[in-house]
Amino acid sequence: MIDLQHIQNLDATDPLAHKKAEFDLPSGCVYLDGNSLGALPFAAKKRVAEVVSEQWGKDLIKSWNCHQWIDLPQKVGEKIAPLIGAAPGQVICCDSISVNLFKLLCSALAMQKGRNVVLSQGDNFPTDLYMVQGLQDLLGETQCELRICAEEYIEQSLHSDVAVLLLTQVNFRSGQLHNMQRITKLAHRHGILVIWDLAHSAGALPVQLDDCQVDFAVGCGYKYLNGGPGAPAFVYVASRHQQTVKQPLTGWMGHRQPFRFDPEYSAAEGVHQYLSGTPSIVAMSALDAALDVFADINMHQVRTKSLLLAKLCLDLFAQYRALSALTLASPMRNEERGSQLAFAHPQAFAICQALIAQNVICDFRAPDILRIGFTPLYTSYADVWLAVSRLNDVVENKVFKEVAYQQHSKVT
Ligand SMILES: *Cc1c(COP(=O)(O)O)cnc(C)c1O
């Protein structure tokens, strides 16, 4: 039986406990949805105010130089790099994952003459599949053909007609974690280029892009990196490909010398050519400041605590009889799971709404998944304890049956 004393001990000896104070969390709220929208770091709040009133407000256009706005995509990219195991010069911050995937898919397909297949898994995050479908329409199937397989057939589907393997390292619904090293190596054996989507891994667990010899990657600024709603995403292009690659969204920010206003496009060196238009400076500044919360910690500490939070959650589930109505839809084994737990229940939507009404924020993913995300920088063991006991109350007392909890909004 886990008692409160045990929980308090876990929090008292947690090496990351002090990090919670760096976030502006509403009091009384248990936030288990940082895998969807990271919480607000005080540093980001302060920076946004400063950028708006001091930089934009007072220094106006001079800020591009005097506050180095122009270098922000590169600067933020270099701050993200160590979190994903990338040496300098390979990561840049820009646009959304969707747009960046378009650029990378085009780059990778152009490098694979004679091959047209983009292989992905059917339960990948839909935007990843949609972007390939759009490209297939644009280029025609002879140039780009989406091939879908189930998770368990990925390795068997790596044939020499596949140009690009596009996978998300941590499945957004189940939390299933791929073995990046093994899959990348197998793909390379067949001459396949690999694009990894790190939406649920960057800032959640240690990632070793360089060590795994990954070709390309994209990732999200607003989930575990806490950059704020719609924060810009990032792109990784391995150094060894940077002389070869081209990308089709050839906007002026990716030009070698944008301020020469040359009518002829000439791509910037390296990963810099993945910039397209003018970045949103307010949004990117928020992400820049938010990343500083990672400055004095390492991703192994984050991963260790994430797994302990998940273990506590599972142990608590086992203690409440009513919670056996929810079926674990995530892998049991730590090395196969990201930083979330998914539970299936036919009434998962209503359960989630009832929990939110009790100030425990988690989310629902169609068709029947309740997702509980662990963000070790600001999730305490007491948070998990409180969340599971409230969840038990909701399920045991059938609170979720109330009509109010059946109403669907646009965003779930
Ligand atoms: C959240 C998420 C995205 C988001 O894409 P945007 O274009 O940045 O909105 C993409 N892929 C995965 C796997 C995600 O989880």
Tab-separated table of C-alpha atoms and ligand atoms in Angstrom:
chain	number	residue	atom	x	y	z
A	1	MET	CA	0.000	0.000	0.000
A	2	ILE	CA	1.450	3.366	-1.010
A	3	ASP	CA	0.874	5.960	1.683
A	4	LEU	CA	1.227	9.696	1.685
A	5	GLN	CA	4.455	9.459	3.656
A	6	HIS	CA	6.042	7.517	0.805
A	7	ILE	CA	4.894	10.133	-1.719
A	8	GLN	CA	6.261	12.945	0.413
A	9	ASN	CA	9.600	11.165	0.664
A	10	LEU	CA	9.769	10.813	-3.104
A	11	ASP	CA	9.183	14.543	-3.545
A	12	ALA	CA	11.575	15.488	-0.744
A	13	THR	CA	14.443	13.542	-2.334
A	14	ASP	CA	13.655	14.417	-5.960
A	15	PRO	CA	16.699	16.080	-7.575
A	16	LEU	CA	14.409	17.921	-10.001
A	17	ALA	CA	11.910	19.150	-7.402
A	18	HIS	CA	13.253	22.719	-7.473
A	19	LYS	CA	12.384	23.027	-11.179
A	20	LYS	CA	8.660	23.317	-10.531
A	21	ALA	CA	9.194	26.802	-9.096
A	22	GLU	CA	10.414	27.928	-12.524
A	23	PHE	CA	6.918	27.438	-13.956
A	24	ASP	CA	3.871	29.632	-13.564
A	25	LEU	CA	1.289	26.946	-12.816
A	26	PRO	CA	-2.210	27.843	-11.624
A	27	SER	CA	-2.558	26.877	-7.983
A	28	GLY	CA	-4.512	23.744	-7.228
A	29	CYS	CA	-4.143	22.494	-10.775
A	30	VAL	CA	-2.577	19.099	-11.488
A	31	TYR	CA	-1.239	19.452	-15.005
A	32	LEU	CA	-0.630	16.170	-16.810
A	33	ASP	CA	-0.888	17.487	-20.344
A	34	GLY	CA	2.561	18.924	-20.953
A	35	ASN	CA	2.913	16.427	-23.791
A	36	SER	CA	0.307	18.490	-25.629
A	37	LEU	CA	1.065	22.019	-24.427
A	38	GLY	CA	3.967	22.619	-22.074
A	39	ALA	CA	3.403	24.825	-19.021
A	40	LEU	CA	4.513	28.454	-18.880
A	41	PRO	CA	8.071	29.048	-17.625
A	42	PHE	CA	8.422	32.345	-15.742
A	43	ALA	CA	11.441	33.050	-17.947
A	44	ALA	CA	9.277	32.887	-21.076
A	45	LYS	CA	6.611	35.101	-19.529
A	46	LYS	CA	9.200	37.709	-18.642
A	47	ARG	CA	10.905	37.535	-22.040
A	48	VAL	CA	7.696	37.983	-24.006
A	49	ALA	CA	6.844	41.102	-22.004
A	50	GLU	CA	10.345	42.427	-22.564
A	51	VAL	CA	10.411	41.673	-26.297
A	52	VAL	CA	7.059	43.344	-26.792
A	53	SER	CA	7.553	46.454	-24.688
A	54	GLU	CA	11.301	47.043	-24.811
A	55	GLN	CA	12.436	45.577	-28.108
A	56	TRP	CA	9.458	45.948	-30.441
A	57	GLY	CA	8.075	48.932	-28.523
A	58	LYS	CA	11.237	50.988	-28.133
A	59	ASP	CA	13.905	49.766	-30.492
A	60	LEU	CA	11.526	48.908	-33.307
A	61	ILE	CA	13.272	47.765	-36.485
A	62	LYS	CA	16.742	48.313	-35.027
A	63	SER	CA	16.052	45.210	-32.931
A	64	TRP	CA	16.840	42.919	-35.867
A	65	ASN	CA	20.461	43.870	-35.266
A	66	CYS	CA	20.690	45.281	-31.747
A	67	HIS	CA	18.687	42.441	-30.151
A	68	GLN	CA	19.928	39.884	-32.687
A	69	TRP	CA	16.444	38.934	-33.837
A	70	ILE	CA	17.957	37.840	-37.119
A	71	ASP	CA	20.085	35.175	-35.399
A	72	LEU	CA	17.274	33.761	-33.279
A	73	PRO	CA	16.430	30.699	-35.440
A	74	GLN	CA	20.047	29.592	-35.287
A	75	LYS	CA	20.512	30.462	-31.620
A	76	VAL	CA	17.395	28.543	-30.575
A	77	GLY	CA	18.384	25.622	-32.819
A	78	GLU	CA	21.735	25.417	-31.036
A	79	LYS	CA	19.997	25.412	-27.646
A	80	ILE	CA	17.822	22.488	-28.720
A	81	ALA	CA	20.755	20.551	-30.220
A	82	PRO	CA	22.236	19.166	-26.971
A	83	LEU	CA	18.804	17.944	-25.868
A	84	ILE	CA	18.602	15.724	-28.944
A	85	GLY	CA	22.204	14.581	-29.176
A	86	ALA	CA	23.172	16.819	-32.072
A	87	ALA	CA	26.558	18.498	-32.458
A	88	PRO	CA	26.452	22.195	-33.436
A	89	GLY	CA	25.472	23.320	-36.925
A	90	GLN	CA	22.686	20.834	-37.575
A	91	VAL	CA	19.540	22.217	-35.956
A	92	ILE	CA	17.520	25.304	-36.806
A	93	CYS	CA	14.258	26.592	-35.348
A	94	CYS	CA	11.477	27.497	-37.779
A	95	ASP	CA	7.904	26.977	-38.934
A	96	SER	CA	5.755	24.040	-37.803
A	97	ILE	CA	6.490	20.315	-37.863
A	98	SER	CA	4.097	19.936	-40.803
A	99	VAL	CA	5.875	22.533	-42.934
A	100	ASN	CA	9.297	21.253	-41.947
A	101	LEU	CA	8.305	17.717	-42.870
A	102	PHE	CA	7.372	18.942	-46.320
A	103	LYS	CA	10.827	20.440	-46.751
A	104	LEU	CA	12.630	17.349	-45.476
A	105	LEU	CA	10.519	14.895	-47.478
A	106	CYS	CA	11.368	16.815	-50.644
A	107	SER	CA	15.059	16.930	-49.719
A	108	ALA	CA	15.208	13.227	-48.969
A	109	LEU	CA	13.230	12.095	-52.020
A	110	ALA	CA	15.466	14.178	-54.299
A	111	MET	CA	18.493	12.353	-52.877
A	112	GLN	CA	16.992	8.950	-53.684
A	113	LYS	CA	16.891	8.791	-57.477
A	114	GLY	CA	14.946	5.789	-58.717
A	115	ARG	CA	13.040	5.322	-55.435
A	116	ASN	CA	9.668	6.862	-54.678
A	117	VAL	CA	8.236	5.142	-51.589
A	118	VAL	CA	7.819	6.925	-48.272
A	119	LEU	CA	7.218	4.282	-45.627
A	120	SER	CA	5.395	5.159	-42.425
A	121	GLN	CA	3.118	3.509	-39.908
A	122	GLY	CA	-0.660	3.818	-40.044
A	123	ASP	CA	-0.980	5.093	-36.495
A	124	ASN	CA	1.605	7.816	-36.951
A	125	PHE	CA	0.409	11.294	-36.009
A	126	PRO	CA	-1.944	12.178	-38.884
A	127	THR	CA	-0.218	15.382	-39.982
A	128	ASP	CA	2.890	13.350	-40.816
A	129	LEU	CA	0.824	11.146	-43.131
A	130	TYR	CA	-1.172	14.067	-44.520
A	131	MET	CA	1.999	15.870	-45.570
A	132	VAL	CA	3.145	12.827	-47.541
A	133	GLN	CA	-0.312	12.534	-49.119
A	134	GLY	CA	-0.143	16.184	-50.177
A	135	LEU	CA	3.293	15.692	-51.668
A	136	GLN	CA	2.078	12.598	-53.481
A	137	ASP	CA	-0.706	14.684	-55.057
A	138	LEU	CA	1.714	17.428	-55.981
A	139	LEU	CA	4.491	15.299	-57.464
A	140	GLY	CA	2.491	12.321	-58.679
A	141	GLU	CA	2.830	8.753	-57.474
A	142	THR	CA	5.824	7.998	-59.632
A	143	GLN	CA	7.797	10.509	-57.539
A	144	CYS	CA	6.224	10.027	-54.129
A	145	GLU	CA	4.137	7.140	-52.924
A	146	LEU	CA	3.014	6.754	-49.345
A	147	ARG	CA	3.219	3.188	-48.068
A	148	ILE	CA	1.690	2.410	-44.711
A	149	CYS	CA	2.431	-0.562	-42.512
A	150	ALA	CA	1.539	-1.600	-38.993
A	151	GLU	CA	4.066	-0.944	-36.245
A	152	GLU	CA	5.063	-4.606	-35.982
A	153	TYR	CA	5.902	-4.867	-39.707
A	154	ILE	CA	8.197	-1.872	-40.025
A	155	GLU	CA	11.436	-3.842	-40.005
A	156	GLN	CA	10.140	-6.373	-42.534
A	157	SER	CA	8.991	-3.558	-44.799
A	158	LEU	CA	12.441	-2.034	-45.241
A	159	HIS	CA	13.069	-2.965	-48.891
A	160	SER	CA	15.312	-1.355	-51.467
A	161	ASP	CA	12.398	0.394	-53.209
A	162	VAL	CA	11.802	2.499	-50.093
A	163	ALA	CA	13.286	5.981	-50.393
A	164	VAL	CA	12.395	7.408	-47.008
A	165	LEU	CA	11.320	5.961	-43.680
A	166	LEU	CA	9.244	8.491	-41.747
A	167	LEU	CA	8.583	7.592	-38.124
A	168	THR	CA	7.645	9.322	-34.912
A	169	GLN	CA	9.913	8.127	-32.136
A	170	VAL	CA	7.195	8.132	-29.475
A	171	ASN	CA	3.656	7.317	-30.612
A	172	PHE	CA	1.344	10.178	-29.675
A	173	ARG	CA	-1.492	7.891	-28.638
A	174	SER	CA	0.107	4.856	-26.988
A	175	GLY	CA	3.447	6.313	-25.956
A	176	GLN	CA	5.222	3.397	-27.696
A	177	LEU	CA	8.916	4.248	-28.046
A	178	HIS	CA	10.864	3.047	-31.081
A	179	ASN	CA	14.440	1.858	-30.927
A	180	MET	CA	15.954	4.656	-32.993
A	181	GLN	CA	19.407	3.125	-33.172
A	182	ARG	CA	18.254	-0.245	-34.414
A	183	ILE	CA	15.675	0.965	-36.926
A	184	THR	CA	17.934	3.652	-38.387
A	185	LYS	CA	20.715	1.100	-38.847
A	186	LEU	CA	18.409	-1.417	-40.499
A	187	ALA	CA	17.000	1.234	-42.831
A	188	HIS	CA	20.491	2.368	-43.834
A	189	ARG	CA	21.391	-1.206	-44.695
A	190	HIS	CA	18.763	-0.950	-47.443
A	191	GLY	CA	19.873	2.489	-48.558
A	192	ILE	CA	16.836	4.156	-46.969
A	193	LEU	CA	17.026	7.682	-45.546
A	194	VAL	CA	15.303	8.164	-42.192
A	195	ILE	CA	13.290	11.131	-40.919
A	196	TRP	CA	12.421	10.980	-37.220
A	197	ASP	CA	9.646	13.080	-35.749
A	198	LEU	CA	10.676	13.975	-32.180
A	199	ALA	CA	7.422	15.686	-31.152
A	200	HIS	CA	7.085	13.506	-28.053
A	201	SER	CA	10.763	12.907	-27.393
A	202	ALA	CA	12.595	16.245	-27.504
A	203	GLY	CA	12.708	17.419	-23.903
A	204	ALA	CA	11.048	14.211	-22.701
A	205	LEU	CA	13.879	11.699	-22.919
A	206	PRO	CA	17.516	11.513	-24.061
A	207	VAL	CA	17.762	11.386	-27.861
A	208	GLN	CA	21.013	10.600	-29.685
A	209	LEU	CA	20.575	11.755	-33.267
A	210	ASP	CA	24.282	11.892	-34.102
A	211	ASP	CA	25.127	8.598	-32.412
A	212	CYS	CA	22.268	6.872	-34.230
A	213	GLN	CA	23.433	8.405	-37.526
A	214	VAL	CA	19.978	9.775	-38.165
A	215	ASP	CA	19.620	11.596	-41.485
A	216	PHE	CA	16.871	14.100	-40.713
A	217	ALA	CA	14.554	15.007	-37.848
A	218	VAL	CA	11.831	17.445	-36.888
A	219	GLY	CA	10.449	18.305	-33.482
A	220	CYS	CA	7.998	20.430	-31.606
A	221	GLY	CA	8.564	23.631	-29.619
A	222	TYR	CA	5.311	23.725	-27.677
A	223	LYS	CA	5.168	20.283	-26.039
A	224	TYR	CA	8.035	19.214	-23.770
A	225	LEU	CA	10.106	22.281	-24.690
A	226	ASN	CA	7.466	24.610	-23.196
A	227	GLY	CA	7.733	27.282	-25.900
A	228	GLY	CA	4.038	28.241	-25.774
A	229	PRO	CA	1.021	27.589	-27.995
A	230	GLY	CA	2.094	27.372	-31.637
A	231	ALA	CA	5.776	27.814	-30.747
A	232	PRO	CA	8.020	27.275	-33.752
A	233	ALA	CA	9.308	23.783	-34.455
A	234	PHE	CA	12.820	22.672	-35.407
A	235	VAL	CA	14.670	20.814	-38.149
A	236	TYR	CA	17.783	18.631	-37.914
A	237	VAL	CA	19.874	17.866	-40.990
A	238	ALA	CA	22.937	15.680	-40.443
A	239	SER	CA	26.189	17.445	-41.383
A	240	ARG	CA	27.077	14.780	-43.926
A	241	HIS	CA	24.007	15.655	-46.030
A	242	GLN	CA	24.295	19.409	-45.867
A	243	GLN	CA	26.285	19.803	-49.080
A	244	THR	CA	23.774	17.695	-51.009
A	245	VAL	CA	20.358	18.766	-49.766
A	246	LYS	CA	17.944	21.208	-51.352
A	247	GLN	CA	14.548	22.211	-50.075
A	248	PRO	CA	11.694	23.644	-52.124
A	249	LEU	CA	10.308	26.418	-49.863
A	250	THR	CA	13.043	28.765	-51.027
A	251	GLY	CA	12.072	31.898	-49.140
A	252	TRP	CA	14.370	34.819	-48.602
A	253	MET	CA	15.391	33.878	-45.044
A	254	GLY	CA	17.023	30.757	-46.448
A	255	HIS	CA	18.934	32.789	-49.013
A	256	ARG	CA	22.695	33.131	-48.714
A	257	GLN	CA	22.359	36.941	-48.511
A	258	PRO	CA	18.741	37.988	-48.042
A	259	PHE	CA	19.563	41.672	-47.831
A	260	ARG	CA	21.213	41.819	-51.221
A	261	PHE	CA	17.682	41.401	-52.631
A	262	ASP	CA	19.087	39.441	-55.517
A	263	PRO	CA	16.322	38.242	-57.903
A	264	GLU	CA	18.130	34.872	-58.140
A	265	TYR	CA	17.742	32.395	-55.245
A	266	SER	CA	20.949	31.020	-53.838
A	267	ALA	CA	20.640	28.735	-50.819
A	268	ALA	CA	22.417	29.538	-47.564
A	269	GLU	CA	25.040	27.107	-46.295
A	270	GLY	CA	24.060	24.155	-44.161
A	271	VAL	CA	20.848	23.829	-42.195
A	272	HIS	CA	20.253	27.588	-42.556
A	273	GLN	CA	18.678	27.026	-45.983
A	274	TYR	CA	15.692	25.402	-44.215
A	275	LEU	CA	14.458	28.838	-43.198
A	276	SER	CA	11.718	30.184	-45.437
A	277	GLY	CA	9.982	33.396	-44.365
A	278	THR	CA	10.398	35.835	-41.490
A	279	PRO	CA	10.215	34.082	-38.119
A	280	SER	CA	7.703	35.139	-35.474
A	281	ILE	CA	10.090	36.855	-33.096
A	282	VAL	CA	7.716	37.039	-30.124
A	283	ALA	CA	6.998	33.305	-30.329
A	284	MET	CA	10.591	32.317	-30.926
A	285	SER	CA	11.792	34.512	-28.071
A	286	ALA	CA	9.405	32.700	-25.734
A	287	LEU	CA	10.882	29.366	-26.784
A	288	ASP	CA	14.415	30.730	-26.457
A	289	ALA	CA	13.753	31.732	-22.853
A	290	ALA	CA	11.812	28.543	-22.087
A	291	LEU	CA	14.784	26.405	-23.117
A	292	ASP	CA	16.878	27.900	-20.329
A	293	VAL	CA	15.060	25.699	-17.814
A	294	PHE	CA	17.105	22.833	-19.282
A	295	ALA	CA	20.425	24.650	-18.758
A	296	ASP	CA	21.363	23.083	-15.405
A	297	ILE	CA	19.902	19.594	-15.797
A	298	ASN	CA	20.423	16.680	-18.149
A	299	MET	CA	17.974	14.532	-20.047
A	300	HIS	CA	18.952	11.402	-18.101
A	301	GLN	CA	17.664	13.000	-14.896
A	302	VAL	CA	14.449	13.892	-16.695
A	303	ARG	CA	14.061	10.350	-18.021
A	304	THR	CA	14.744	8.756	-14.625
A	305	LYS	CA	12.041	10.814	-12.975
A	306	SER	CA	9.616	10.315	-15.854
A	307	LEU	CA	9.864	6.545	-15.442
A	308	LEU	CA	9.432	6.803	-11.669
A	309	LEU	CA	6.323	8.964	-12.115
A	310	ALA	CA	4.896	6.408	-14.536
A	311	LYS	CA	5.713	3.557	-12.156
A	312	LEU	CA	3.994	5.366	-9.299
A	313	CYS	CA	0.962	5.949	-11.507
A	314	LEU	CA	0.758	2.249	-12.414
A	315	ASP	CA	1.273	1.155	-8.799
A	316	LEU	CA	-1.518	3.476	-7.669
A	317	PHE	CA	-3.795	2.191	-10.418
A	318	ALA	CA	-3.267	-1.316	-9.096
A	319	GLN	CA	-4.467	-0.217	-5.655
A	320	TYR	CA	-7.864	1.001	-6.778
A	321	ARG	CA	-10.294	-1.732	-7.784
A	322	ALA	CA	-12.478	0.606	-9.890
A	323	LEU	CA	-9.525	1.538	-12.055
A	324	SER	CA	-9.252	-1.968	-13.456
A	325	ALA	CA	-11.996	-0.775	-15.847
A	326	LEU	CA	-9.271	1.165	-17.659
A	327	THR	CA	-6.950	-0.924	-19.815
A	328	LEU	CA	-3.323	0.063	-20.166
A	329	ALA	CA	-2.729	0.887	-23.849
A	330	SER	CA	0.959	1.718	-23.404
A	331	PRO	CA	3.851	-0.726	-23.301
A	332	MET	CA	4.629	-1.997	-19.793
A	333	ARG	CA	8.371	-2.049	-20.346
A	334	ASN	CA	10.222	1.201	-19.650
A	335	GLU	CA	12.511	0.942	-22.672
A	336	GLU	CA	9.487	0.749	-24.967
A	337	ARG	CA	7.646	3.755	-23.586
A	338	GLY	CA	7.958	7.544	-23.820
A	339	SER	CA	6.829	9.959	-21.106
A	340	GLN	CA	3.124	9.186	-20.993
A	341	LEU	CA	0.647	6.478	-20.124
A	342	ALA	CA	-2.422	5.760	-22.220
A	343	PHE	CA	-5.486	4.007	-20.864
A	344	ALA	CA	-8.380	2.740	-22.946
A	345	HIS	CA	-11.976	3.001	-21.727
A	346	PRO	CA	-15.191	3.278	-23.784
A	347	GLN	CA	-16.071	6.421	-21.794
A	348	ALA	CA	-12.553	7.860	-21.877
A	349	PHE	CA	-13.801	11.185	-23.231
A	350	ALA	CA	-16.288	11.767	-20.411
A	351	ILE	CA	-13.828	10.521	-17.801
A	352	CYS	CA	-11.299	13.038	-19.049
A	353	GLN	CA	-13.873	15.866	-18.887
A	354	ALA	CA	-14.874	14.910	-15.345
A	355	LEU	CA	-11.223	14.882	-14.298
A	356	ILE	CA	-10.633	18.301	-15.833
A	357	ALA	CA	-13.619	19.572	-13.835
A	358	GLN	CA	-11.722	18.417	-10.739
A	359	ASN	CA	-8.672	20.379	-11.835
A	360	VAL	CA	-6.683	17.398	-13.079
A	361	ILE	CA	-5.743	18.223	-16.649
A	362	CYS	CA	-5.029	15.321	-18.959
A	363	ASP	CA	-6.407	14.659	-22.414
A	364	PHE	CA	-8.427	12.379	-24.618
A	365	ARG	CA	-7.352	10.924	-27.936
A	366	ALA	CA	-9.948	9.354	-30.190
A	367	PRO	CA	-11.300	6.796	-30.201
A	368	ASP	CA	-11.052	5.765	-26.540
A	369	ILE	CA	-7.763	6.836	-24.981
A	370	LEU	CA	-7.175	8.786	-21.774
A	371	ARG	CA	-3.646	10.185	-21.973
A	372	ILE	CA	-1.633	11.025	-18.891
A	373	GLY	CA	1.562	12.910	-19.641
A	374	PHE	CA	4.539	13.208	-17.292
A	375	THR	CA	6.673	16.324	-17.483
A	376	PRO	CA	9.285	15.759	-14.763
A	377	LEU	CA	10.292	19.414	-14.590
A	378	TYR	CA	6.953	20.348	-13.070
A	379	THR	CA	5.104	17.125	-12.265
A	380	SER	CA	5.528	16.045	-8.644
A	381	TYR	CA	4.855	12.619	-7.177
A	382	ALA	CA	2.087	14.227	-5.119
A	383	ASP	CA	0.511	15.423	-8.393
A	384	VAL	CA	0.327	11.840	-9.648
A	385	TRP	CA	-1.077	10.655	-6.340
A	386	LEU	CA	-3.773	13.305	-6.380
A	387	ALA	CA	-4.607	12.669	-10.028
A	388	VAL	CA	-5.049	8.944	-9.598
A	389	SER	CA	-7.164	9.301	-6.466
A	390	ARG	CA	-9.445	11.798	-8.242
A	391	LEU	CA	-9.606	9.529	-11.262
A	392	ASN	CA	-10.652	6.706	-8.984
A	393	ASP	CA	-13.404	8.900	-7.571
A	394	VAL	CA	-14.629	9.754	-11.083
A	395	VAL	CA	-14.699	6.110	-12.174
A	396	GLU	CA	-15.894	4.467	-8.956
A	397	ASN	CA	-18.735	6.936	-8.407
A	398	LYS	CA	-19.532	7.121	-12.129
A	399	VAL	CA	-19.177	10.912	-12.045
A	400	PHE	CA	-18.370	10.794	-15.759
A	401	LYS	CA	-21.981	9.866	-16.563
A	402	GLU	CA	-23.149	13.422	-15.979
A	403	VAL	CA	-24.411	15.009	-19.200
A	404	ALA	CA	-22.053	17.958	-18.883
A	405	TYR	CA	-19.092	15.640	-19.396
A	406	GLN	CA	-20.350	14.303	-22.716
A	407	GLN	CA	-20.078	17.630	-24.579
A	408	HIS	CA	-17.357	17.689	-27.224
A	409	SER	CA	-15.511	20.917	-28.020
A	410	LYS	CA	-13.392	21.545	-31.124
A	411	VAL	CA	-10.126	20.708	-29.383
A	412	THR	CA	-9.815	17.574	-27.240
B	1	LIG	C1	2.164	17.522	-32.051
B	1	LIG	C2	2.684	16.789	-33.223
B	1	LIG	C3	2.857	17.418	-34.451
B	1	LIG	C4	2.436	18.853	-34.620
B	1	LIG	O1	2.715	19.351	-35.875
B	1	LIG	P1	2.618	20.909	-36.149
B	1	LIG	O2	2.666	21.009	-37.626
B	1	LIG	O3	3.826	21.536	-35.509
B	1	LIG	O4	1.339	21.409	-35.565
B	1	LIG	C5	3.411	16.690	-35.480
B	1	LIG	N1	3.763	15.387	-35.329
B	1	LIG	C6	3.596	14.752	-34.152
B	1	LIG	C7	4.017	13.340	-33.999
B	1	LIG	C8	3.026	15.429	-33.083
B	1	LIG	O5	2.824	14.792	-31.927
